[in-house]
Tab-separated table of C-alpha atoms in Angstrom:
chain	number	residue	atom	x	y	z
U	1	UNK	CA	-130.841	-256.590	21.299
U	2	UNK	CA	-131.821	-260.309	21.226
U	3	UNK	CA	-134.558	-262.156	19.638
U	4	UNK	CA	-137.257	-263.088	22.494
U	5	UNK	CA	-139.381	-265.455	23.740
U	6	UNK	CA	-143.419	-264.538	22.164
U	7	UNK	CA	-144.720	-266.184	25.024
U	8	UNK	CA	-143.160	-263.874	27.192
U	9	UNK	CA	-143.605	-261.090	25.096
U	10	UNK	CA	-147.816	-262.353	24.798
U	11	UNK	CA	-148.264	-263.065	28.489
U	12	UNK	CA	-146.794	-259.118	29.586
U	13	UNK	CA	-149.296	-257.683	26.885
U	14	UNK	CA	-151.669	-260.275	27.843
U	15	UNK	CA	-151.789	-259.428	31.563
U	16	UNK	CA	-151.536	-255.397	30.832
U	17	UNK	CA	-154.062	-255.292	28.303
U	18	UNK	CA	-152.609	-253.772	25.202
U	19	UNK	CA	-151.808	-255.184	21.996
U	20	UNK	CA	-148.678	-256.515	19.885
U	21	UNK	CA	-148.865	-256.146	16.430
U	22	UNK	CA	-148.147	-259.234	14.225
U	23	UNK	CA	-147.227	-257.000	10.663
U	24	UNK	CA	-147.203	-259.151	7.801
U	25	UNK	CA	-144.284	-258.489	5.573
U	26	UNK	CA	-143.018	-259.705	2.233
U	27	UNK	CA	-139.920	-257.165	1.224
U	28	UNK	CA	-137.178	-255.458	3.197
U	29	UNK	CA	-139.656	-252.689	2.381
U	30	UNK	CA	-141.840	-253.780	5.029
U	31	UNK	CA	-139.476	-255.606	7.209
U	32	UNK	CA	-137.271	-252.230	7.842
U	33	UNK	CA	-140.452	-249.793	7.896
U	34	UNK	CA	-142.195	-252.785	10.747
U	35	UNK	CA	-138.102	-252.473	12.768
U	36	UNK	CA	-138.224	-248.449	12.370
U	37	UNK	CA	-141.639	-248.002	13.624
U	38	UNK	CA	-141.185	-250.301	16.382
U	39	UNK	CA	-137.648	-248.258	17.128
U	40	UNK	CA	-139.212	-244.658	16.764
U	41	UNK	CA	-141.783	-245.745	19.290
U	42	UNK	CA	-139.976	-248.233	21.606
U	43	UNK	CA	-143.081	-250.637	21.107
U	44	UNK	CA	-142.693	-254.614	20.468
U	45	UNK	CA	-143.251	-256.155	18.105
U	46	UNK	CA	-143.808	-259.266	15.464
U	47	UNK	CA	-142.669	-260.121	12.286
U	48	UNK	CA	-145.050	-261.874	10.997
U	49	UNK	CA	-144.592	-263.872	8.124
U	50	UNK	CA	-146.945	-265.680	6.066
U	51	UNK	CA	-146.803	-268.611	4.126
U	52	UNK	CA	-149.500	-267.830	1.295
U	53	UNK	CA	-148.159	-264.970	0.607
U	54	UNK	CA	-144.618	-266.305	0.145
U	55	UNK	CA	-145.901	-268.162	-3.281
U	56	UNK	CA	-144.342	-266.241	-5.550
U	57	UNK	CA	-141.485	-265.834	-3.868
U	58	UNK	CA	-138.391	-268.612	-1.647
U	59	UNK	CA	-139.296	-267.443	1.930
U	60	UNK	CA	-135.702	-268.907	2.443
U	61	UNK	CA	-134.256	-265.932	1.275
U	62	UNK	CA	-135.772	-263.428	3.060
U	63	UNK	CA	-136.022	-264.392	6.892
U	64	UNK	CA	-131.358	-264.586	6.990
U	65	UNK	CA	-132.314	-260.685	6.665
U	66	UNK	CA	-135.278	-260.746	9.384
U	67	UNK	CA	-133.321	-262.683	11.673
U	68	UNK	CA	-130.696	-259.724	11.095
U	69	UNK	CA	-132.657	-257.380	11.776
U	70	UNK	CA	-134.173	-258.278	14.873
U	71	UNK	CA	-130.707	-259.105	16.086
U	72	UNK	CA	-130.144	-255.584	15.385
U	73	UNK	CA	-133.106	-253.636	16.741
U	74	UNK	CA	-132.748	-251.818	19.234
U	75	UNK	CA	-136.188	-253.392	20.553
U	76	UNK	CA	-138.061	-256.669	21.413
U	77	UNK	CA	-139.222	-258.813	18.320
U	78	UNK	CA	-140.280	-262.336	17.632
U	79	UNK	CA	-140.496	-263.755	14.680
U	80	UNK	CA	-143.863	-265.521	13.856
U	81	UNK	CA	-144.812	-267.922	10.809
U	82	UNK	CA	-148.259	-267.462	9.897
U	83	UNK	CA	-150.257	-269.680	8.007
U	84	UNK	CA	-148.096	-272.820	7.734
U	85	UNK	CA	-150.017	-275.469	5.551
U	86	UNK	CA	-148.389	-278.430	6.550
U	87	UNK	CA	-146.114	-280.093	8.805
U	88	UNK	CA	-143.055	-279.686	6.846
U	89	UNK	CA	-143.297	-275.661	6.958
U	90	UNK	CA	-143.483	-275.720	10.924
U	91	UNK	CA	-140.556	-277.691	10.925
U	92	UNK	CA	-138.808	-275.564	8.186
U	93	UNK	CA	-139.543	-272.453	9.529
U	94	UNK	CA	-137.795	-273.064	13.223
U	95	UNK	CA	-134.961	-274.939	11.656
U	96	UNK	CA	-134.290	-271.455	9.037
U	97	UNK	CA	-135.038	-268.754	12.649
U	98	UNK	CA	-138.878	-268.825	13.258
U	99	UNK	CA	-139.599	-268.414	16.840
U	100	UNK	CA	-143.404	-269.255	16.767
U	101	UNK	CA	-144.988	-270.864	14.667
U	102	UNK	CA	-148.898	-271.662	13.586
U	103	UNK	CA	-150.191	-275.067	11.854
U	104	UNK	CA	-153.656	-273.355	9.783
U	105	UNK	CA	-156.317	-276.385	9.881
U	106	UNK	CA	-159.041	-274.178	10.517
U	107	UNK	CA	-160.742	-275.527	7.727
U	108	UNK	CA	-160.671	-278.889	9.099
U	109	UNK	CA	-163.137	-280.598	11.076
U	110	UNK	CA	-162.303	-280.146	14.903
U	111	UNK	CA	-160.914	-283.501	15.942
U	112	UNK	CA	-158.649	-283.431	12.225
U	113	UNK	CA	-157.627	-279.459	13.858
U	114	UNK	CA	-157.096	-281.109	17.162
U	115	UNK	CA	-155.029	-283.897	15.904
U	116	UNK	CA	-152.515	-281.963	13.231
U	117	UNK	CA	-152.519	-279.234	14.935
U	118	UNK	CA	-151.187	-281.428	18.667
U	119	UNK	CA	-148.522	-282.726	16.737
U	120	UNK	CA	-147.071	-279.409	15.726
U	121	UNK	CA	-147.053	-278.670	19.319
U	122	UNK	CA	-145.019	-281.471	19.934
U	123	UNK	CA	-142.708	-280.172	17.494
U	124	UNK	CA	-142.594	-276.675	18.150
U	125	UNK	CA	-142.366	-277.661	22.145
U	126	UNK	CA	-139.296	-279.615	22.241
U	127	UNK	CA	-137.804	-276.858	20.067
U	128	UNK	CA	-138.400	-274.353	22.766
U	129	UNK	CA	-140.910	-272.417	20.356
U	130	UNK	CA	-144.447	-270.888	21.064
U	131	UNK	CA	-147.362	-272.078	18.896
U	132	UNK	CA	-150.556	-270.476	17.866
U	133	UNK	CA	-153.629	-272.109	17.391
U	134	UNK	CA	-156.629	-271.185	15.292
U	135	UNK	CA	-160.177	-272.696	15.742
U	136	UNK	CA	-163.545	-271.078	13.738
U	137	UNK	CA	-163.211	-269.709	10.038
U	138	UNK	CA	-162.031	-266.355	9.615
U	139	UNK	CA	-162.778	-265.700	5.586
U	140	UNK	CA	-160.974	-263.944	3.277
U	141	UNK	CA	-163.201	-260.800	1.163
U	142	UNK	CA	-161.646	-258.105	-1.071
U	143	UNK	CA	-157.619	-258.046	-0.618
U	144	UNK	CA	-154.692	-259.434	-1.868
U	145	UNK	CA	-154.411	-262.148	0.927
U	146	UNK	CA	-158.025	-263.028	0.996
U	147	UNK	CA	-157.839	-265.458	-1.776
U	148	UNK	CA	-155.902	-267.828	0.309
U	149	UNK	CA	-158.942	-267.721	2.721
U	150	UNK	CA	-161.928	-267.989	0.741
U	151	UNK	CA	-165.358	-269.554	2.195
U	152	UNK	CA	-167.412	-268.662	4.937
U	153	UNK	CA	-167.054	-267.008	8.197
U	154	UNK	CA	-167.589	-269.900	11.262
U	155	UNK	CA	-167.331	-268.216	14.571
U	156	UNK	CA	-165.309	-269.919	17.373
U	157	UNK	CA	-167.169	-271.230	20.163
U	158	UNK	CA	-166.202	-270.957	23.851
U	159	UNK	CA	-166.638	-274.251	25.161
U	160	UNK	CA	-164.944	-275.547	22.043
U	161	UNK	CA	-161.833	-273.060	22.381
U	162	UNK	CA	-161.732	-275.192	25.707
U	163	UNK	CA	-161.365	-278.561	25.060
U	164	UNK	CA	-159.331	-278.132	21.890
U	165	UNK	CA	-156.545	-275.518	24.263
U	166	UNK	CA	-156.561	-278.384	26.778
U	167	UNK	CA	-155.921	-280.602	24.249
U	168	UNK	CA	-153.178	-279.324	22.075
U	169	UNK	CA	-151.452	-277.459	24.598
U	170	UNK	CA	-151.340	-273.967	22.601
U	171	UNK	CA	-149.611	-271.219	23.834
U	172	UNK	CA	-152.109	-268.791	22.064
U	173	UNK	CA	-155.422	-269.206	20.400
U	174	UNK	CA	-156.635	-267.359	17.304
U	175	UNK	CA	-160.286	-266.518	17.720
U	176	UNK	CA	-163.027	-266.039	14.424
U	177	UNK	CA	-165.127	-263.446	16.105
U	178	UNK	CA	-165.851	-261.609	12.591
U	179	UNK	CA	-162.947	-259.790	11.312
U	180	UNK	CA	-162.503	-261.184	7.507
U	181	UNK	CA	-159.136	-261.743	5.917
U	182	UNK	CA	-158.641	-258.876	3.577
U	183	UNK	CA	-160.425	-255.128	3.297
U	184	UNK	CA	-163.260	-255.094	6.426
U	185	UNK	CA	-166.483	-253.354	5.862
U	186	UNK	CA	-167.066	-250.272	7.438
U	187	UNK	CA	-169.467	-251.383	9.007
U	188	UNK	CA	-167.712	-255.275	9.799
U	189	UNK	CA	-169.810	-256.101	13.303
U	190	UNK	CA	-167.366	-258.509	15.912
U	191	UNK	CA	-169.252	-260.408	18.258
U	192	UNK	CA	-167.949	-259.064	21.777
U	193	UNK	CA	-170.187	-261.523	24.731
U	194	UNK	CA	-168.667	-264.388	22.418
U	195	UNK	CA	-164.723	-263.056	22.474
U	196	UNK	CA	-165.180	-262.251	26.750
U	197	UNK	CA	-166.560	-265.723	27.311
U	198	UNK	CA	-163.966	-267.142	25.128
U	199	UNK	CA	-161.071	-265.072	27.320
U	200	UNK	CA	-163.446	-265.945	30.644
U	201	UNK	CA	-162.905	-269.572	29.519
U	202	UNK	CA	-158.902	-270.062	28.120
U	203	UNK	CA	-156.958	-267.285	30.173
U	204	UNK	CA	-154.538	-267.471	27.665
U	205	UNK	CA	-153.683	-264.505	25.171
U	206	UNK	CA	-155.592	-264.316	22.036
U	207	UNK	CA	-154.828	-263.512	18.804
U	208	UNK	CA	-157.203	-261.008	16.110
U	209	UNK	CA	-156.295	-262.323	12.333
U	210	UNK	CA	-157.879	-259.569	9.852
U	211	UNK	CA	-156.958	-257.131	12.196
U	212	UNK	CA	-156.555	-254.054	9.186
U	213	UNK	CA	-159.105	-251.503	9.003
U	214	UNK	CA	-161.137	-251.862	12.203
U	215	UNK	CA	-162.473	-248.282	14.172
U	216	UNK	CA	-160.765	-247.561	17.280
U	217	UNK	CA	-162.887	-248.454	19.921
U	218	UNK	CA	-163.136	-251.960	18.749
U	219	UNK	CA	-159.805	-252.527	18.445
U	220	UNK	CA	-159.451	-250.639	22.513
U	221	UNK	CA	-162.793	-253.347	23.622
U	222	UNK	CA	-161.411	-256.875	22.167
U	223	UNK	CA	-157.105	-255.663	23.823
U	224	UNK	CA	-159.745	-255.226	26.936
U	225	UNK	CA	-161.414	-259.083	26.217
U	226	UNK	CA	-158.127	-260.901	25.719
U	227	UNK	CA	-156.018	-260.237	22.822
U	228	UNK	CA	-152.232	-259.862	23.148
U	229	UNK	CA	-151.341	-260.317	19.345
U	230	UNK	CA	-153.549	-258.264	16.037
U	231	UNK	CA	-151.961	-259.207	12.703
U	232	UNK	CA	-152.241	-256.927	10.123
U	233	UNK	CA	-151.345	-256.687	5.615
U	234	UNK	CA	-153.897	-255.621	4.038
U	235	UNK	CA	-153.416	-252.101	4.985
U	236	UNK	CA	-150.252	-251.913	4.710
U	237	UNK	CA	-150.260	-253.669	1.065
U	238	UNK	CA	-152.629	-251.347	0.496
U	239	UNK	CA	-150.400	-248.411	1.304
U	240	UNK	CA	-147.306	-249.627	-0.176
U	241	UNK	CA	-149.640	-250.251	-3.731
U	242	UNK	CA	-150.512	-246.729	-3.521
U	243	UNK	CA	-147.445	-245.080	-3.166
U	244	UNK	CA	-146.028	-247.068	-5.738
U	245	UNK	CA	-149.216	-245.976	-8.606
U	246	UNK	CA	-148.262	-242.752	-7.432
U	247	UNK	CA	-144.706	-242.688	-8.337
U	248	UNK	CA	-145.239	-244.027	-11.069
U	249	UNK	CA	-148.455	-242.307	-12.761
U	250	UNK	CA	-146.546	-238.802	-11.914
U	251	UNK	CA	-145.610	-236.414	-14.379
U	252	UNK	CA	-141.075	-237.597	-14.073
U	253	UNK	CA	-140.506	-240.688	-15.661
U	254	UNK	CA	-140.128	-243.401	-13.108
U	255	UNK	CA	-137.187	-246.265	-12.644
U	256	UNK	CA	-137.873	-249.147	-9.924
U	257	UNK	CA	-136.204	-247.130	-7.404
U	258	UNK	CA	-137.838	-243.774	-8.096
U	259	UNK	CA	-141.258	-246.083	-8.138
U	260	UNK	CA	-140.221	-247.568	-4.619
U	261	UNK	CA	-139.831	-243.566	-3.209
U	262	UNK	CA	-141.612	-242.864	0.386
U	263	UNK	CA	-143.389	-247.117	1.075
U	264	UNK	CA	-141.224	-247.223	3.402
U	265	UNK	CA	-141.800	-243.729	5.377
U	266	UNK	CA	-145.330	-244.298	4.167
U	267	UNK	CA	-145.419	-247.841	5.777
U	268	UNK	CA	-143.717	-246.358	9.335
U	269	UNK	CA	-146.310	-244.148	9.812
U	270	UNK	CA	-149.433	-246.581	9.217
U	271	UNK	CA	-147.574	-248.924	11.773
U	272	UNK	CA	-146.161	-246.641	14.306
U	273	UNK	CA	-150.489	-245.173	13.874
U	274	UNK	CA	-150.772	-249.095	15.207
U	275	UNK	CA	-148.749	-249.234	17.868
U	276	UNK	CA	-149.892	-246.067	19.854
U	277	UNK	CA	-153.849	-247.297	19.044
U	278	UNK	CA	-153.255	-250.879	20.483
U	279	UNK	CA	-151.036	-249.473	23.464
U	280	UNK	CA	-147.417	-251.370	22.912
U	281	UNK	CA	-145.559	-247.676	22.536
U	282	UNK	CA	-142.933	-247.246	25.502
U	283	UNK	CA	-143.665	-250.863	26.464
U	284	UNK	CA	-140.468	-251.847	24.480
U	285	UNK	CA	-138.295	-251.533	28.130
U	286	UNK	CA	-140.513	-253.532	30.699
U	287	UNK	CA	-141.089	-256.227	28.058
U	288	UNK	CA	-136.681	-256.730	27.237
U	289	UNK	CA	-137.211	-257.262	31.373
U	290	UNK	CA	-139.885	-260.152	31.073
U	291	UNK	CA	-138.787	-261.340	28.359
U	292	UNK	CA	-136.161	-265.128	27.587
U	293	UNK	CA	-133.753	-264.325	25.137
U	294	UNK	CA	-134.152	-266.602	22.296
U	295	UNK	CA	-130.378	-267.822	22.750
U	296	UNK	CA	-128.482	-270.005	20.018
U	297	UNK	CA	-126.530	-273.390	20.859
U	298	UNK	CA	-123.855	-275.575	19.138
U	299	UNK	CA	-122.342	-278.685	19.609
U	300	UNK	CA	-118.760	-279.301	18.241
U	301	UNK	CA	-117.896	-282.968	18.030
U	302	UNK	CA	-114.463	-283.635	16.737
U	303	UNK	CA	-112.607	-287.060	16.122
U	304	UNK	CA	-110.256	-288.890	15.572
U	305	UNK	CA	-110.289	-290.724	12.353
U	306	UNK	CA	-108.166	-293.715	10.449
U	307	UNK	CA	-106.868	-293.310	7.677
U	308	UNK	CA	-108.512	-297.343	5.767
U	309	UNK	CA	-111.854	-295.756	7.035
U	310	UNK	CA	-111.828	-292.318	5.100
U	311	UNK	CA	-113.923	-293.915	2.653
U	312	UNK	CA	-116.806	-294.569	4.350
U	313	UNK	CA	-115.815	-291.545	6.338
U	314	UNK	CA	-116.884	-289.568	3.673
U	315	UNK	CA	-120.433	-291.130	2.515
U	316	UNK	CA	-121.494	-290.555	6.459
U	317	UNK	CA	-121.082	-287.500	6.044
U	318	UNK	CA	-122.969	-286.591	2.949
U	319	UNK	CA	-125.570	-289.076	5.019
U	320	UNK	CA	-125.323	-287.192	7.960
U	321	UNK	CA	-125.971	-283.790	6.848
U	322	UNK	CA	-129.094	-284.351	4.574
U	323	UNK	CA	-130.434	-286.356	7.886
U	324	UNK	CA	-129.441	-284.510	10.640
U	325	UNK	CA	-130.229	-281.030	9.196
U	326	UNK	CA	-134.340	-282.060	8.491
U	327	UNK	CA	-134.754	-282.727	12.007
U	328	UNK	CA	-136.584	-281.002	14.303
U	329	UNK	CA	-134.807	-277.432	15.723
U	330	UNK	CA	-131.398	-277.824	13.408
U	331	UNK	CA	-129.842	-274.808	12.659
U	332	UNK	CA	-127.094	-275.603	10.588
U	333	UNK	CA	-124.848	-278.386	10.409
U	334	UNK	CA	-121.073	-278.215	9.188
U	335	UNK	CA	-118.250	-280.870	8.847
U	336	UNK	CA	-115.018	-279.973	7.991
U	337	UNK	CA	-111.511	-281.530	8.105
U	338	UNK	CA	-108.383	-279.966	9.704
U	339	UNK	CA	-106.382	-278.251	7.042
U	340	UNK	CA	-103.620	-278.439	9.645
U	341	UNK	CA	-101.329	-281.460	9.824
U	342	UNK	CA	-101.710	-283.809	12.864
U	343	UNK	CA	-102.115	-286.841	14.618
U	344	UNK	CA	-105.433	-285.924	16.528
U	345	UNK	CA	-108.962	-284.847	15.999
U	346	UNK	CA	-109.238	-284.848	11.999
U	347	UNK	CA	-112.628	-284.262	11.085
U	348	UNK	CA	-114.595	-281.665	13.378
U	349	UNK	CA	-119.021	-281.061	12.915
U	350	UNK	CA	-120.621	-278.240	14.563
U	351	UNK	CA	-124.366	-278.215	14.529
U	352	UNK	CA	-126.380	-275.423	15.424
U	353	UNK	CA	-129.673	-275.813	17.176
U	354	UNK	CA	-132.623	-272.971	17.620
U	355	UNK	CA	-132.644	-273.291	21.176
U	356	UNK	CA	-131.377	-275.440	24.804
U	357	UNK	CA	-134.980	-277.429	23.938
U	358	UNK	CA	-133.645	-278.184	20.556
U	359	UNK	CA	-130.509	-279.355	21.589
U	360	UNK	CA	-132.183	-281.846	24.269
U	361	UNK	CA	-133.967	-282.497	21.586
U	362	UNK	CA	-131.938	-283.390	19.112
U	363	UNK	CA	-129.156	-285.667	21.896
U	364	UNK	CA	-132.832	-288.630	21.875
U	365	UNK	CA	-133.313	-288.597	18.628
U	366	UNK	CA	-133.337	-291.414	17.025
U	367	UNK	CA	-131.889	-290.453	13.612
U	368	UNK	CA	-128.699	-288.423	15.789
U	369	UNK	CA	-128.635	-291.556	17.597
U	370	UNK	CA	-127.918	-293.892	14.336
U	371	UNK	CA	-125.469	-291.661	13.151
U	372	UNK	CA	-123.679	-291.489	15.945
U	373	UNK	CA	-123.393	-295.006	16.207
U	374	UNK	CA	-122.635	-296.053	13.030
U	375	UNK	CA	-119.188	-293.291	13.207
U	376	UNK	CA	-117.784	-294.749	16.096
U	377	UNK	CA	-117.725	-297.146	14.807
U	378	UNK	CA	-115.231	-296.575	12.086
U	379	UNK	CA	-113.559	-293.729	13.947
U	380	UNK	CA	-111.278	-293.203	17.440
U	381	UNK	CA	-112.843	-293.711	21.189
U	382	UNK	CA	-111.469	-290.840	21.540
U	383	UNK	CA	-113.486	-287.104	20.773
U	384	UNK	CA	-114.417	-284.121	22.529
U	385	UNK	CA	-117.776	-283.024	22.439
U	386	UNK	CA	-119.041	-279.676	24.150
U	387	UNK	CA	-122.056	-277.874	23.377
U	388	UNK	CA	-121.914	-274.504	23.678
U	389	UNK	CA	-124.897	-271.231	24.359
U	390	UNK	CA	-124.411	-267.932	23.090
U	391	UNK	CA	-124.568	-265.083	25.523
U	392	UNK	CA	-126.889	-262.469	25.028
U	393	UNK	CA	-125.892	-259.695	22.891
U	394	UNK	CA	-125.582	-256.617	23.976
U	395	UNK	CA	-124.403	-257.706	27.211
U	396	UNK	CA	-121.063	-256.392	29.071
U	397	UNK	CA	-120.635	-259.839	30.513
U	398	UNK	CA	-122.519	-262.611	30.917
U	399	UNK	CA	-120.205	-265.024	33.030
U	400	UNK	CA	-121.760	-265.048	36.349
U	401	UNK	CA	-125.136	-265.596	34.677
U	402	UNK	CA	-124.038	-268.651	32.621
U	403	UNK	CA	-122.722	-272.182	33.883
U	404	UNK	CA	-119.788	-273.414	31.743
U	405	UNK	CA	-120.032	-276.599	30.471
U	406	UNK	CA	-117.433	-279.551	30.917
U	407	UNK	CA	-115.946	-280.416	27.788
U	408	UNK	CA	-116.150	-284.782	27.169
U	409	UNK	CA	-113.786	-286.702	26.672
U	410	UNK	CA	-115.862	-289.716	25.604
U	411	UNK	CA	-115.029	-292.948	24.963
């Protein structure tokens, strides 16, 4: 089952009064537990990667595993990159496989937040990715993730939210109504009237950060007032840590694998509870019908080159790999020489894009146009240029649904 567009996923939740969990993950144990719980509950799910939580690790190492798990899942999955601090992080996240992003500049002045988020929206939408905005400030208290969000909470204004969404064109809005990152106080009070006003003004899916530890009635009320995505990490982190401590403190000497025993099962149990509590359990089939698949696109360009230009070509290839790979929406750049001896088509470029939108944006990008112009000056006029769209995984035949592009022999 393919990755799906998170806009479609959350709009279905928003229109049908339930919420989908954006479950934070920092390891394969979390990843496997989240996917297993979603399949067990037949629930759509969002795999949430938060940039601040990867300060000790390289999220580029885990993203290939996350993407593979999403494609192999039996339920609809989206991959969201949360709390990015820099625009460059958003580009990198999309290029590495995330299909939804969030730039966290909520602590900045209102006008700065709008300007920087608008820029991020342009980039994300040009690649076909969804984007979450944040207005107001959800502070942090006790907990592993709280240290990344220190400061007093600033509640979201309904009037400012309307201006913010109109100017930034974000797809979803994270709001501050009383929750905190980290562990919630048992007497946490949420401003439901404020949330209702925001929902009435915007009419788009809302997101609740600091979703761990609320009571069932609070979850029910926020969902009825427009919250379609609830972030949850701290409670899962505490469950994993408590399980490991219990294993280590037992009388039998424990190694690493033994210390991790039951972590996945205990996480699965709590995630499943939330999927039922938030109403996403049993929704997988209907969500899949409503969602567009997140399908990669590849462009292949094959050239004829003359021997006298080989040194220039080699230099251009190295330059091109670096330059083209940095363009938003470019997943991979491959360049290679034909292994067989032939008089035709010696050099091949293959570029993988996140989506068709990313491919279209690439064709008009100044860096690409400049590169192609340079390459054309030192290659033969004849070349093959063709773009391929991936078929949906798990389907028997997609030929009737796909418009097959024509190979272009360009002079």
